[in-house]
Each structure stands twice: as C-alpha cells, then as structure tokens.
Short mmCIF file of C-alpha atoms in Angstrom, two decimals:
data_model
loop_
_atom_site.label_atom_id
_atom_site.label_comp_id
_atom_site.label_asym_id
_atom_site.label_seq_id
_atom_site.Cartn_x
_atom_site.Cartn_y
_atom_site.Cartn_z
CA MET O 1 -0.54 -0.46 -0.34
CA ILE O 2 3.34 2.56 1.00
CA ALA O 3 4.79 1.07 -1.89
CA ASP O 4 1.65 2.19 -4.31
CA CYS O 5 1.14 5.82 -2.66
CA ALA O 6 5.68 6.08 -3.14
CA ALA O 7 5.38 4.82 -7.05
CA LEU O 8 2.42 7.07 -7.45
CA ALA O 9 3.77 9.95 -6.12
CA VAL O 10 7.59 9.71 -7.78
CA ALA O 11 5.57 9.31 -10.96
CA GLY O 12 3.71 11.99 -10.59
CA ALA O 13 6.49 14.85 -9.70
CA ALA O 14 8.10 13.53 -11.94
CA LEU O 15 5.91 14.72 -14.94
CA LEU O 16 5.31 17.68 -13.47
CA ALA O 17 8.77 18.18 -13.51
CA ILE O 18 9.02 17.23 -17.58
CA GLY O 19 6.11 19.00 -17.94
CA ARG O 20 7.41 21.74 -16.40
CA TRP O 21 10.88 22.18 -17.81
CA GLY O 22 8.74 21.16 -21.80
CA CYS O 23 7.13 24.66 -20.99
CA ARG O 24 9.93 26.33 -20.27
CA ALA O 25 12.09 25.31 -22.82
CA ALA O 26 10.24 24.76 -25.68
CA ALA O 27 11.26 27.88 -27.32
CA GLY O 28 14.63 26.92 -27.15
CA ARG O 29 13.95 23.31 -28.15
CA VAL O 30 12.36 24.64 -32.28
CA SER O 31 14.97 25.81 -34.90
CA PRO O 32 15.40 29.36 -35.91
CA ALA O 33 15.78 28.61 -38.87
CA LEU O 34 12.14 27.67 -40.08
CA PRO O 35 9.65 30.19 -41.29
CA GLU O 36 7.97 32.04 -38.48
CA PRO O 37 4.02 31.00 -38.60
CA GLU O 38 6.00 27.44 -38.37
CA ARG O 39 8.07 27.85 -35.66
CA LEU O 40 5.13 29.18 -33.47
CA ARG O 41 3.13 26.51 -34.07
CA ARG O 42 5.91 23.56 -32.77
CA ILE O 43 6.73 25.71 -30.05
CA GLY O 44 2.54 26.36 -28.59
CA LYS O 45 2.58 22.06 -29.43
CA LEU O 46 5.31 22.25 -27.45
CA ARG O 47 4.47 23.76 -24.83
CA GLY O 48 0.66 22.24 -25.37
CA SER O 49 2.58 18.65 -24.52
CA GLY O 50 3.84 20.02 -21.29
CA HIS O 51 0.72 21.59 -19.95
CA ALA O 52 -0.55 17.88 -20.81
CA LEU O 53 2.28 16.06 -19.07
CA GLN O 54 1.92 18.77 -15.94
CA VAL O 55 -2.18 17.59 -15.59
CA VAL O 56 -1.42 13.77 -15.48
CA GLY O 57 1.25 14.37 -13.14
CA VAL O 58 -1.02 16.15 -10.63
CA VAL O 59 -3.78 12.94 -11.68
CA PHE O 60 -0.82 10.80 -10.22
CA ALA O 61 -0.58 12.99 -7.10
CA LEU O 62 -4.02 13.26 -5.97
CA ALA O 63 -3.78 9.05 -7.18
CA ALA O 64 -1.61 9.05 -4.68
CA VAL O 65 -3.28 10.63 -2.04
CA TRP O 66 -5.95 8.34 -2.54
CA SER O 67 -4.65 5.56 -2.79
CA LEU O 68 -3.79 6.12 1.53
CA TRP O 69 -7.45 5.81 2.36
#
C-alpha cells in the first residue's frame, strides 16, 4: 500500500517536473531557421504537451493521496 503510494507520487512528481521544463524550454528546442508561422506552431505544440504532462502529473499525485484511504 505504501509502495503503491510512493510509486504514484514519484511518477507524478517526475511528470510535473518534465512538463514544467517542457513549457519553459519549448522556444529553445525549435530551430530558429524555420519560417516564423511554423516555428510558432511548433512552440505552441511543445508547450501544450508540457501542460498535458503537468495535468497527468497532478492526476498521479491525486491518485497517490487517494490510495492512502
């Protein structure tokens, strides 16, 4: 039971950290040689993926808390 909670909490924290990094580093991960509309579209997609990872991380963290009951 405690191992399940710990595994969910660690997974949630990792997903939150990766998602936060992805949102902040999106502009640096896309080539500046791309045309501006395509570059902005790709940056937006990367930031959206980062936000999605953060949401999944919160769900895992809530599942960790829920598993204690």
